[in-house]
Coordinates of C-alpha atoms in Angstrom, one line a residue:
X41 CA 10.9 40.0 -276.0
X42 CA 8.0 40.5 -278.5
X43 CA 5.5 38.1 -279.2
X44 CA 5.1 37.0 -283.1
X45 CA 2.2 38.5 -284.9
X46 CA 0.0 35.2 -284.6
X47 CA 0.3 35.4 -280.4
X48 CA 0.9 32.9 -278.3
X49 CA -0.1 29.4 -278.5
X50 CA 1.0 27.6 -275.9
X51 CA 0.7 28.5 -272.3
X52 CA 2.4 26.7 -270.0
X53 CA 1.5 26.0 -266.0
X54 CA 4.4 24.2 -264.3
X55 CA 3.1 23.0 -260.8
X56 CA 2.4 20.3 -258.4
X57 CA -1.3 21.5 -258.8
X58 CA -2.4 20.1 -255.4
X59 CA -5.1 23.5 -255.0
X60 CA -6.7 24.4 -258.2
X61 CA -8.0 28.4 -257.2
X62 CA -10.6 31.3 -258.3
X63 CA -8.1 33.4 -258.8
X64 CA -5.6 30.7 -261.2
X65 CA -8.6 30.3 -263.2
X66 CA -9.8 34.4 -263.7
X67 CA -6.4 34.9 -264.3
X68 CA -5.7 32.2 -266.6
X69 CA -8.9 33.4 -268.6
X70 CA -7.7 36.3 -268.9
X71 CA -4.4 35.8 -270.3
X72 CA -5.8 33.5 -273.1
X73 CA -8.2 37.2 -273.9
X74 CA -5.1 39.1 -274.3
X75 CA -6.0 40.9 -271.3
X76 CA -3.0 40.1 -269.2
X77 CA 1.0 41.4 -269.2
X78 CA 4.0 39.6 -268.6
X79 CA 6.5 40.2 -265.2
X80 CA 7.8 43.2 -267.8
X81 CA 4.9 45.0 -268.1
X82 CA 4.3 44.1 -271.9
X83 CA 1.2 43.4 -273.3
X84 CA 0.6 39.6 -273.9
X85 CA -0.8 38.6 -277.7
X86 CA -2.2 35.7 -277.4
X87 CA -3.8 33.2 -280.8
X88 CA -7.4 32.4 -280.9
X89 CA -6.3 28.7 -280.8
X90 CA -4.2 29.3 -277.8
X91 CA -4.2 25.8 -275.2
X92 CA -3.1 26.4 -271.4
X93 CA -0.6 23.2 -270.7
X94 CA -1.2 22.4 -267.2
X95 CA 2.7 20.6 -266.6
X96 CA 1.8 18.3 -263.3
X97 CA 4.7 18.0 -261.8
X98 CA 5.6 14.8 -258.8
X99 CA 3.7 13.5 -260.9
X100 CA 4.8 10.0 -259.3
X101 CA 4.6 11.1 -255.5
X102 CA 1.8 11.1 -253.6
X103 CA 1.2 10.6 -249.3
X104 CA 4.5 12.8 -248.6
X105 CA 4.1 16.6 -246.8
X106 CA 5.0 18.0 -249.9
X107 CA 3.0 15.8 -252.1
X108 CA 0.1 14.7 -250.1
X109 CA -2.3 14.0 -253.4
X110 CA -2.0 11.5 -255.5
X111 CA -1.2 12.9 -259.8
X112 CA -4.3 11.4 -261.3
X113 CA -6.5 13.4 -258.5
X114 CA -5.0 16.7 -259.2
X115 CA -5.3 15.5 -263.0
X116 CA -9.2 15.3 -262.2
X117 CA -9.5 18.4 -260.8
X118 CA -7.6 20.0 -263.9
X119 CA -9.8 18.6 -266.0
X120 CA -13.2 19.8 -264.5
X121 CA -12.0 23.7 -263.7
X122 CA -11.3 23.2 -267.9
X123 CA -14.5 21.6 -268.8
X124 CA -16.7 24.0 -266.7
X125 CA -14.9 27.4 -267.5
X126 CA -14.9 26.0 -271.2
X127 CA -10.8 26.6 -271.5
X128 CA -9.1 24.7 -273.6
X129 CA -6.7 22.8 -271.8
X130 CA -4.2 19.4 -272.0
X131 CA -2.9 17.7 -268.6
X132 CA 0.8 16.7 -269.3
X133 CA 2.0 14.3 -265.4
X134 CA 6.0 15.0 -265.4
X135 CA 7.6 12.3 -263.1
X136 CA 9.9 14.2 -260.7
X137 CA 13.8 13.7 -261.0
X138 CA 17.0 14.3 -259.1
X139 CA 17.3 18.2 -258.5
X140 CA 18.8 19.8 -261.4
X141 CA 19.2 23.2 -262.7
X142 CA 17.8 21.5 -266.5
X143 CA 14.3 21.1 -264.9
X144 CA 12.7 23.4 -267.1
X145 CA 14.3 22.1 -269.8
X146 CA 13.3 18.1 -269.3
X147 CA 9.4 19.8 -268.2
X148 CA 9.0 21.2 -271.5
X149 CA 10.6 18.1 -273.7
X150 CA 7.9 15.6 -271.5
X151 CA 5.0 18.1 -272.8
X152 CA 6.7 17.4 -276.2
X153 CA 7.1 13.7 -276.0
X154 CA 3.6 13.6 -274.2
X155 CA 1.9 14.9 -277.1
X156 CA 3.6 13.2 -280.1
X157 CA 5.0 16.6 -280.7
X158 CA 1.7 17.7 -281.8
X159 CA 2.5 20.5 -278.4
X160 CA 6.2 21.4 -278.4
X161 CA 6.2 24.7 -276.8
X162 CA 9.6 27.4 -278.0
X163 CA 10.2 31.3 -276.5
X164 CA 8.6 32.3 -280.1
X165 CA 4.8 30.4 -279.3
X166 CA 4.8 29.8 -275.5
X167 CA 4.6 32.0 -272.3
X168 CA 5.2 30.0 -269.0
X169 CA 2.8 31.1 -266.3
X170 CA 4.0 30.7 -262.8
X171 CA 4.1 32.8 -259.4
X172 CA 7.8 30.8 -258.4
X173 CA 10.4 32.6 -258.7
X174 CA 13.1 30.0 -258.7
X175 CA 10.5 28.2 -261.5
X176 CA 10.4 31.6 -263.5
X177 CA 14.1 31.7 -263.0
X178 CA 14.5 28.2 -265.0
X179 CA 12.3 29.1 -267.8
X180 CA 13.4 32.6 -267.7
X181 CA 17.1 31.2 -268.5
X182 CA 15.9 29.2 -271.6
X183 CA 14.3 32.4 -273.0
X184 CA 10.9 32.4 -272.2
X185 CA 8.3 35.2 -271.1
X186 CA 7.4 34.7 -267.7
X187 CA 3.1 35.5 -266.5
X188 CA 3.5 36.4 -262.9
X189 CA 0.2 34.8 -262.1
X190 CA 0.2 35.7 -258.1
X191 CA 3.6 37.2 -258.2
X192 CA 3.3 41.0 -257.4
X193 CA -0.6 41.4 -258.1
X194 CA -2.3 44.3 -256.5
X195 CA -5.1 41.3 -255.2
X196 CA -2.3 40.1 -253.4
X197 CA -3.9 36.5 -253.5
X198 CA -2.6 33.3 -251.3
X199 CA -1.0 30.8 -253.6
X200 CA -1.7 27.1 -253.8
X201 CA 1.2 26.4 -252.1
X202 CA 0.3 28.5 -248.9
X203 CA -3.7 27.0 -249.4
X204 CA -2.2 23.7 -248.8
X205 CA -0.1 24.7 -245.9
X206 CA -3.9 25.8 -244.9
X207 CA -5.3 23.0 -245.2
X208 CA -3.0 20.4 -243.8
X209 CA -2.4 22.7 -240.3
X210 CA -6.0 22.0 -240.4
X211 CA -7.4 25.1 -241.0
X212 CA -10.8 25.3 -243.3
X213 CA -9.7 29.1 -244.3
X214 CA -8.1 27.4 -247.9
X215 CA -12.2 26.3 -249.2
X216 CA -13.2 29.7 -249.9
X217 CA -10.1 30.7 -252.1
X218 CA -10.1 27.6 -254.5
X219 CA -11.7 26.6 -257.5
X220 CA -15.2 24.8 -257.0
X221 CA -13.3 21.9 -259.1
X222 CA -10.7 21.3 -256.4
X223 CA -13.4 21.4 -253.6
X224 CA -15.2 18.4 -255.8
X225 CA -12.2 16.2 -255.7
X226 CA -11.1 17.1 -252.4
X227 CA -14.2 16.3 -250.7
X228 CA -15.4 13.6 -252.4
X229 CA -12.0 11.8 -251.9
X230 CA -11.6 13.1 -248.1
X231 CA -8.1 14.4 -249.4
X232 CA -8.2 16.7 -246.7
X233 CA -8.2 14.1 -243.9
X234 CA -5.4 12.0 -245.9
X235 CA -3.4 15.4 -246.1
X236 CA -3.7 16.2 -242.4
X237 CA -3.0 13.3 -241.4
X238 CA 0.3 13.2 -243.5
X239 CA 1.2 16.1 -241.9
X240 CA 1.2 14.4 -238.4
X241 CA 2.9 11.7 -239.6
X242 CA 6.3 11.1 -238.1
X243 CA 7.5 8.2 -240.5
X244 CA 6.5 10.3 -243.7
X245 CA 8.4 12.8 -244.9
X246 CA 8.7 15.8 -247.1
X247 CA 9.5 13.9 -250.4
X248 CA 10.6 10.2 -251.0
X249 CA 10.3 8.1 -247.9
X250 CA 11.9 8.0 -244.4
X251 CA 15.2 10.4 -244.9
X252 CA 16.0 13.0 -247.8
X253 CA 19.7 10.8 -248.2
X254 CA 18.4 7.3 -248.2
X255 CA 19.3 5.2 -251.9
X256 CA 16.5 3.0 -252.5
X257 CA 18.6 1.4 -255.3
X258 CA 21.0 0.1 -252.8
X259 CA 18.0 -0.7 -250.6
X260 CA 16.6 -2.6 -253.2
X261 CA 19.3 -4.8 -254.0
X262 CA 19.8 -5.6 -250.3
X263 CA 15.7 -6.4 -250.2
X264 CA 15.6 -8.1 -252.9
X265 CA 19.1 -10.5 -252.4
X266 CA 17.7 -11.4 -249.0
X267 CA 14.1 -12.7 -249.9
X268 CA 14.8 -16.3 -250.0
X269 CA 16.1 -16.3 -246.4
X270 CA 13.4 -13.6 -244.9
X271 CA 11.2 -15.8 -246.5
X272 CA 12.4 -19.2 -244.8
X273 CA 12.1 -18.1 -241.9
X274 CA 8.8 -16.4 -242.0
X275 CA 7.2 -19.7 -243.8
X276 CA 6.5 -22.4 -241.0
X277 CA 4.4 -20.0 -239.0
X278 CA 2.5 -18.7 -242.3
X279 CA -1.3 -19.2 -241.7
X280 CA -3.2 -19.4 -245.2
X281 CA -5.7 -16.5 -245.3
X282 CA -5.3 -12.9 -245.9
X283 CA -1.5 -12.4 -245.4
X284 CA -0.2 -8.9 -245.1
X285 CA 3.7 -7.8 -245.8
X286 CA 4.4 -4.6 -243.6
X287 CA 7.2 -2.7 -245.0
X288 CA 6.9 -4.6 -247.8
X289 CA 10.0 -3.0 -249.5
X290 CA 10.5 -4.7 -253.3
X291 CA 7.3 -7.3 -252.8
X292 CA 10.6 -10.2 -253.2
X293 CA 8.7 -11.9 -250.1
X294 CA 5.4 -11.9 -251.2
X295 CA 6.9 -12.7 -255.0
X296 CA 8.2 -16.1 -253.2
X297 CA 4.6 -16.9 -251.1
X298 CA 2.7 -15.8 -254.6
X299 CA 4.4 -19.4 -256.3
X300 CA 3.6 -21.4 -253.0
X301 CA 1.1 -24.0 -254.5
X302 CA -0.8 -24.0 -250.5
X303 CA -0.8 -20.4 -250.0
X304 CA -2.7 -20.2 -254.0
X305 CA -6.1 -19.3 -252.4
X306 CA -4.8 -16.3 -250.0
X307 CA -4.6 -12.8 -250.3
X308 CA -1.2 -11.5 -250.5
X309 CA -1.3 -7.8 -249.7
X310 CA 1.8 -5.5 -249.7
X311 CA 2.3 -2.3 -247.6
X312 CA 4.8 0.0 -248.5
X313 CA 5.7 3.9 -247.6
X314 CA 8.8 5.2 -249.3
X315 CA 7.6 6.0 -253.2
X316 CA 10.5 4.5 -254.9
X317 CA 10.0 0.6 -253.6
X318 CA 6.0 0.9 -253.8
X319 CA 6.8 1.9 -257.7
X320 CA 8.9 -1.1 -257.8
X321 CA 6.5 -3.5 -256.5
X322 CA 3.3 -2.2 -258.8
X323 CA 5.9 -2.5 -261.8
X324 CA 6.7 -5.8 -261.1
X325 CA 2.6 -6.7 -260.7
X326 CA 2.2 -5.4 -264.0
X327 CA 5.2 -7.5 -265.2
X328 CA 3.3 -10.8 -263.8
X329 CA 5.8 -11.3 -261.4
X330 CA 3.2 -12.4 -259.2
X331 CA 2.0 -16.2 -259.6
X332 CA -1.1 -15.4 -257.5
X333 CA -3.0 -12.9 -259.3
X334 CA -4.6 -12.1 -255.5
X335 CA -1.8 -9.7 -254.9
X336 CA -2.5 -6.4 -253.7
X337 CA 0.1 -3.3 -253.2
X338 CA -0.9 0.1 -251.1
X339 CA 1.0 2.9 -250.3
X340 CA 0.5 3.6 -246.1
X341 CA 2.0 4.1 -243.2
X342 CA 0.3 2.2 -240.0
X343 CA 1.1 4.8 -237.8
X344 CA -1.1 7.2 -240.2
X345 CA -4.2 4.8 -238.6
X346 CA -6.1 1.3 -238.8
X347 CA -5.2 -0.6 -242.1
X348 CA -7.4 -3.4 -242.1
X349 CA -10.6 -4.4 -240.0
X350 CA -10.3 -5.9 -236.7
X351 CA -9.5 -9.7 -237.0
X352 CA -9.8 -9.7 -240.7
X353 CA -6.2 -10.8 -241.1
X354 CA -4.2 -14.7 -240.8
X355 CA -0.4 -13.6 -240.8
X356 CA 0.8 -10.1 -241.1
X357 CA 5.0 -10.2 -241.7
X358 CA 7.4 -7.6 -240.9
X359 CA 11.0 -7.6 -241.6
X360 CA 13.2 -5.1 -240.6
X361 CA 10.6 -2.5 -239.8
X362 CA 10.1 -2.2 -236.3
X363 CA 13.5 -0.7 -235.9
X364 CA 12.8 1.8 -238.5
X365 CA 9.1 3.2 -236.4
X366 CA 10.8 3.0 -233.0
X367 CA 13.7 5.8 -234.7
X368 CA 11.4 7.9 -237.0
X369 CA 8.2 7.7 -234.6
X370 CA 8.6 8.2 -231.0
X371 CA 10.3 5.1 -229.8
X372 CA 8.2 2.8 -227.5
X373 CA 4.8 4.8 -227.6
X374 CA 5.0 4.3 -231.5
X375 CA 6.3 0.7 -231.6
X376 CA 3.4 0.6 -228.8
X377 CA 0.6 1.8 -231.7
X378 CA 2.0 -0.2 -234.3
X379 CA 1.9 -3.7 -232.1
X380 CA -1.4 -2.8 -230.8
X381 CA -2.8 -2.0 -234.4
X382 CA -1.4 -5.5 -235.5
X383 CA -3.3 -7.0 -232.9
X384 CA -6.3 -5.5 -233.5
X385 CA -6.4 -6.7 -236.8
X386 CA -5.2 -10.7 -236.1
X387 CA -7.8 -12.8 -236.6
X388 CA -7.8 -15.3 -233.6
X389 CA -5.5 -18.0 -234.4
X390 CA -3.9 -15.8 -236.3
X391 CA 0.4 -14.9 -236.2
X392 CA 2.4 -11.7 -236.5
X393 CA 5.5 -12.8 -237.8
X394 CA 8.6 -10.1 -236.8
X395 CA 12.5 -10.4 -237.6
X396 CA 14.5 -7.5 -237.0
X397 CA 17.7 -6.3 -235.1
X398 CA 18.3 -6.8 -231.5
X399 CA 20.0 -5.4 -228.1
X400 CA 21.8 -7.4 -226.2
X401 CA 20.7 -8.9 -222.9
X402 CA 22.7 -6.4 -220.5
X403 CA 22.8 -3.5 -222.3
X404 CA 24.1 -1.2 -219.6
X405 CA 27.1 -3.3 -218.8
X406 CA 30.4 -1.4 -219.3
X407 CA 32.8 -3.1 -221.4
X408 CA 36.1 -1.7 -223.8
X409 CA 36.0 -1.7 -227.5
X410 CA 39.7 -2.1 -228.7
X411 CA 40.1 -1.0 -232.6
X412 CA 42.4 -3.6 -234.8
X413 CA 43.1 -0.1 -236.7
X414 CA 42.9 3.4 -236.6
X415 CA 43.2 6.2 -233.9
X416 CA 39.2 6.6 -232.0
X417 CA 40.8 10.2 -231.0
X418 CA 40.7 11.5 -234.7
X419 CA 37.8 14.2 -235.0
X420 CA 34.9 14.1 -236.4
X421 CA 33.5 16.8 -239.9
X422 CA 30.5 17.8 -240.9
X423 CA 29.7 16.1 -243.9
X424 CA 28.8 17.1 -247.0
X425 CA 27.9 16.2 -250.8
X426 CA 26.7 12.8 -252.3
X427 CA 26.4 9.7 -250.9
X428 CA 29.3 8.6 -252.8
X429 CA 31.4 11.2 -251.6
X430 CA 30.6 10.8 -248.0
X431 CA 30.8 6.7 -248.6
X432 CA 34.4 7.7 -250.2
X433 CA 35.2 9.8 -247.2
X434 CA 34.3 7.1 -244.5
X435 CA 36.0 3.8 -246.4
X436 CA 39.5 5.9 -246.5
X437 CA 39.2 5.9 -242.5
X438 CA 39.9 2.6 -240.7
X439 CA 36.9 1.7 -238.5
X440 CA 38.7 2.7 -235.7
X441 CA 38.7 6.4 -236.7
X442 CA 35.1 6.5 -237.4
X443 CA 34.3 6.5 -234.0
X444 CA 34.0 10.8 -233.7
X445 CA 32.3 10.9 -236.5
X446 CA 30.1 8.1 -235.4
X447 CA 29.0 10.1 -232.0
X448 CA 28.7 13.2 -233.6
X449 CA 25.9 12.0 -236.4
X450 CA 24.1 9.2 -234.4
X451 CA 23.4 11.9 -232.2
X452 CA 22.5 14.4 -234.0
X453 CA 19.7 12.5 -235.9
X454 CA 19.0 9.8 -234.0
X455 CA 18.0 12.5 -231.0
X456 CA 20.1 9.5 -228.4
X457 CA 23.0 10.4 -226.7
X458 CA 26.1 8.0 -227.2
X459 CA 29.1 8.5 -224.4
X460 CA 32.0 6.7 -224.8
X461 CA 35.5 7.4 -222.8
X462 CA 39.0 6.9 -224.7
X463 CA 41.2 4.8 -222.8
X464 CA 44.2 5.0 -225.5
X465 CA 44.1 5.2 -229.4
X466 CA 42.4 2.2 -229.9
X467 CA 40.2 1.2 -227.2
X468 CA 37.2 3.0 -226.1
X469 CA 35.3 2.3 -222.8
X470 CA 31.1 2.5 -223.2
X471 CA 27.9 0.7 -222.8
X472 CA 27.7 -2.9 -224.4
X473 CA 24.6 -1.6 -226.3
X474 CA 26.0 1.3 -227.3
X475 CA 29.3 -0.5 -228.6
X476 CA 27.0 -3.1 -230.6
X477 CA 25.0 -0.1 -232.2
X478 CA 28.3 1.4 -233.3
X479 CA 29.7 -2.0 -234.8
X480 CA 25.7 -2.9 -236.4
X481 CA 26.1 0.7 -238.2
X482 CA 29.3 2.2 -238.6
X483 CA 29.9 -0.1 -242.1
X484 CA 27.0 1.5 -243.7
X485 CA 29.2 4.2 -245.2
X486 CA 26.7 4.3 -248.8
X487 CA 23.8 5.6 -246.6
X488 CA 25.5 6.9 -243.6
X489 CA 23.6 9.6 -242.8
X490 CA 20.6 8.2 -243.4
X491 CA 21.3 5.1 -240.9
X492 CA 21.9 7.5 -238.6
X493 CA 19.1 8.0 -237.8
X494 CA 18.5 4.3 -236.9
X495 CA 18.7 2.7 -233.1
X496 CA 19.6 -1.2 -233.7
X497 CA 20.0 -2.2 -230.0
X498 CA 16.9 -0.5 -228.5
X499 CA 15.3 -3.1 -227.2
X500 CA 16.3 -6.4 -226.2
X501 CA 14.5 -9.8 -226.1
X502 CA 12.8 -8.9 -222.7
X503 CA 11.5 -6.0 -223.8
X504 CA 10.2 -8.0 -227.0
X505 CA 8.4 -10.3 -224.5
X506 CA 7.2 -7.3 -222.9
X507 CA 5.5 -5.8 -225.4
X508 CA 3.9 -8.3 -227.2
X509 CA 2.3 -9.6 -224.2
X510 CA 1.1 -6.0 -223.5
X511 CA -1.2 -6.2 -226.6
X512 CA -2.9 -9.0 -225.7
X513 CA -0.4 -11.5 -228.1
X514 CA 1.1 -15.1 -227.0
X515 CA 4.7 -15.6 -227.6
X516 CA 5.6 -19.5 -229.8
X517 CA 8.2 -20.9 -228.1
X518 CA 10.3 -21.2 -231.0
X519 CA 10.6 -17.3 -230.8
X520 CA 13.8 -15.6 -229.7
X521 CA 17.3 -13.7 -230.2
X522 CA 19.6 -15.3 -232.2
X523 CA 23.4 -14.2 -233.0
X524 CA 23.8 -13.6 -236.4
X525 CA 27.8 -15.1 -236.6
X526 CA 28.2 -13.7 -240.5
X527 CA 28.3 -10.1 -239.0
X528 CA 30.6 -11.4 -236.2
X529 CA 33.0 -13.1 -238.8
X530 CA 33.2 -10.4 -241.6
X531 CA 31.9 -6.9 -239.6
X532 CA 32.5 -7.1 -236.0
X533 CA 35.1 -9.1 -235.4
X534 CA 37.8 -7.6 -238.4
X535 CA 37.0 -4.6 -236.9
X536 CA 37.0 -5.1 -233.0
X537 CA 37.4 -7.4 -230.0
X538 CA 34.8 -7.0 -226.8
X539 CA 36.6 -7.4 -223.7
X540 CA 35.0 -6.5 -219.9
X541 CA 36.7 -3.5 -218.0
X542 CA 39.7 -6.2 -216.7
X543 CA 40.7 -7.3 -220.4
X544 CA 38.8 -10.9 -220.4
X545 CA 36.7 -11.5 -223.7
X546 CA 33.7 -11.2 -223.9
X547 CA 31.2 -13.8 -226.4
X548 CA 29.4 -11.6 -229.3
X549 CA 26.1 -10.7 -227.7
X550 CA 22.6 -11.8 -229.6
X551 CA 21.9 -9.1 -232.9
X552 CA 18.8 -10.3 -234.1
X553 CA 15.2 -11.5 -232.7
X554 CA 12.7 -13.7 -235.0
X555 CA 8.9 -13.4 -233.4
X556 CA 6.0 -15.3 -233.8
X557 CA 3.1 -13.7 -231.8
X558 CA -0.1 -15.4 -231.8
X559 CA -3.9 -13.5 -231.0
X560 CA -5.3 -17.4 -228.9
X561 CA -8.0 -18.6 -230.7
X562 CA -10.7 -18.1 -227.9
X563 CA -9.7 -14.2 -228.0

């Protein structure tokens, strides 16, 4: 395709733009001096008013493996390489969206929409530079001439993706192959370190949180609906000072201490890893939503290393988060860290406050699971597609009939092993900790296969009691498992009856534990 007589205007860089390099920048220079051809071999015209459109794409991620810097860093670093090699540039952030074969196509109508119009790249006054194939591919489709940038040059230089691999194995190599502007940023943020230790991170992962198949917006509802209760139980150990919401989810909780008249002069601060529920909390802060304007939101996982000073804070809450680092860290060394690292960081007198799931008491006692429907022999499939279609799938089998499926997945990705013998159609013979983790789970059809990765009945109250007094914490009395009878009446029970190995029934064993630690005031 042949370029109009008055060249190219636009050029367009689709990217993540984590590494800014030498070689983007010679080559980029370049092209805008007519000196470059496109992936065809044909001489590329380019207008004396020509503007490179650097399209930042994740624009909204940051602190995941594949997005370790934050948008308006790379933006910074964009807009130095343009000031110092004097190249006329404009810095478009693109949010990122569901996968979709239109990505191209929504890229180029944000650069539009970005810029009043005043920059609406077509095939006729564009050329979209990129070394991607699959990106090239996109544009390629909607008619554009492709710049192959690294793609096939005789310099067979590394690309910023494989400079970032560089850098977050820990390897220095990457400094010497980018752009003086990147090293600015990156060092004088210590990106670097935040990147690597991403990378080692066993809670973060590549994209938007803890799994790839986890829906926040059903997350979100569930966070948000059971506020008022969290929050009642949290609030009569609550000590007034800097108070500190772990796993902070929607900021609901910290919404409801933000209007308590006695907690006005404290510091609320919210802690959140997956992208989509911090979003939610700083667009609620900029809503007002928060009565006490000293309400604070950052993105980190504790894992990733010390969050606040030692003894600098009064109450630190978390609500079903404990479960969540004992599956996606290393079980009991990383629940180990994270308790320790509260500790550290409880002023004396001060209260970690902790409600989450809980084994039972005797976890290794045999006992039968009988089905009220269903047949526990019928197989398990690997499954496949949306969330909705695997949630349609599992809520056309009776609970009973879940059970394959149920062993096959939980584990698979929860790495645990879960035996179970058939005695006849509907009864299965197996751990009691195993058949409670099996009942806590197996109605989670909307996010199966991300709660699959989940251990509910890992620890029981003695190992609570354990740990807590291995970091140096003092137990209130008023702490300890409790039986949560709604999922008895409407999950466990419709589903199943608990009987020992001779028939008798068995009582519902505890599900949940609600903690109040304490660092002793003379400590």
């Amino acid at each position: 395709m042949s370029a109009p007589p008055s060249g190219i205007r636009h050029i367009v860089v689709p990217g993540r733009h984590h590494l800014l390099t030498r070689f983007q920048a010679d080559y980029l220079r370049k092209l805008l001096a007519g000196e470059e051809r496109d992936e065809d071999g044909d001489p590329i015209a380019v207008a004396d008013d020509a503007v490179v459109v650097w399209a930042v794409t994740s624009a909204n991620h940051a602190a995941t493996r594949r997005n370790p810097f934050p948008a308006h860093r790379r933006e910074a670093a964009i807009e130095i390489l343009a000031h110092v090699e004097r190249m006329p540039s404009i810095v478009v952030p693109v949010v990122d969206v569901a996968p979709t074969p239109r990505f191209a196509e929504i890229t180029l109508k944000e650069i539009s929409y970005a810029t009043s119009e005043r920059v609406s790249p077509t095939p006729a006054t564009a050329i979209v530079a990129t070394s991607t194939p699959q990106v090239a591919d996109l544009y390629r489709a909607l008619g554009y001439r492709i710049a192959p940038m690294e793609r096939g040059h005789p310099a067979s230089p590394a690309t910023p993706w494989q400079l970032l691999d560089d850098l977050m194995s820990g390897s220095d190599a990457w400094r010497t192959a980018v752009h003086p502007a990147t090293l600015d940023i990156v060092d004088r943020y210590a990106l670097a370190d935040q990147a690597r230790r991403i990378a080692a991170d066993p809670v973060i992962g590549d994209e938007r949180g803890l799994t790839r198949t986890r829906d926040y917006r059903t997350y979100s509802r569930a966070f948000e609906d059971a506020a008022e209760r969290k929050w009642a139980q949290a609030r009569p150990w609550v000590v007034s000072g800097r108070i500190a919401d772990l796993g902070c989810a929607t900021g609901a909780m910290l919404e409801l201490a933000a209007r308590d008249p006695a907690l006005a002069e404290s510091d609320l601060i919210g802690v959140e890893v997956a992208p989509d529920l911090f979003a939610q909390c700083e667009h609620k802060k900029s809503e007002g939503a928060f009565a006490n304007p000293n309400t604070f939101f950052y993105r980190r996982n504790i894992l990733a290393g010390r969050l606040f000073p030692d003894r600098s804070i009064a109450t630190t809450m978390s609500f079903a988060l404990t479960h969540e680092i004992y599956s996606y860290g290393e079980g009991m060394p990383s629940l180990r860290a994270f308790a320790g690292a509260i500790a550290d960081h409880t002023m004396p007198g001060g209260v970690w406050i902790n409600s989450d799931v809980c084994g039972p008491a005797d976890a290794d006692r045999l006992v039968r699971l009988r089905m009220r429907d269903g047949d526990v022999t019928t197989p398990a499939r690997e499954l496949s597609g949306s969330n909705d279609e695997i949630a349609a799938y599992l809520d056309a089998l009776p609970v009973g009939s879940r059970v394959a499926q149920f062993a096959q997945d939980f584990t698979t990705l929860s790495g645990t092993p879960w035996e179970y013998e058939v005695c006849d159609e509907r009864t299965i013979r197996l751990r009691l900790g195993d058949a409670m983790e099996f009942l806590e789970t197996v109605s989670y059809t909307r996010n199966w296969l991300s709660e699959m990765h989940e251990r509910f009945c890992a620890l029981s109250w003695s190992d609570w009691q354990e740990l807590v007094a291995s970091v140096g914490l003092e137990i209130d009395e008023r702490s300890g498992p409790w039986r949560n009878d709604w999922l008895v009446e409407n999950r466990f029970a419709p589903a199943a009856s608990l009987t020992d190995l001779e028939g008798a029934p068995l009582p519902w064993p505890d599900t949940h534990v609600l903690l109040a630690a304490r660092r002793p005031l003379d400590a």
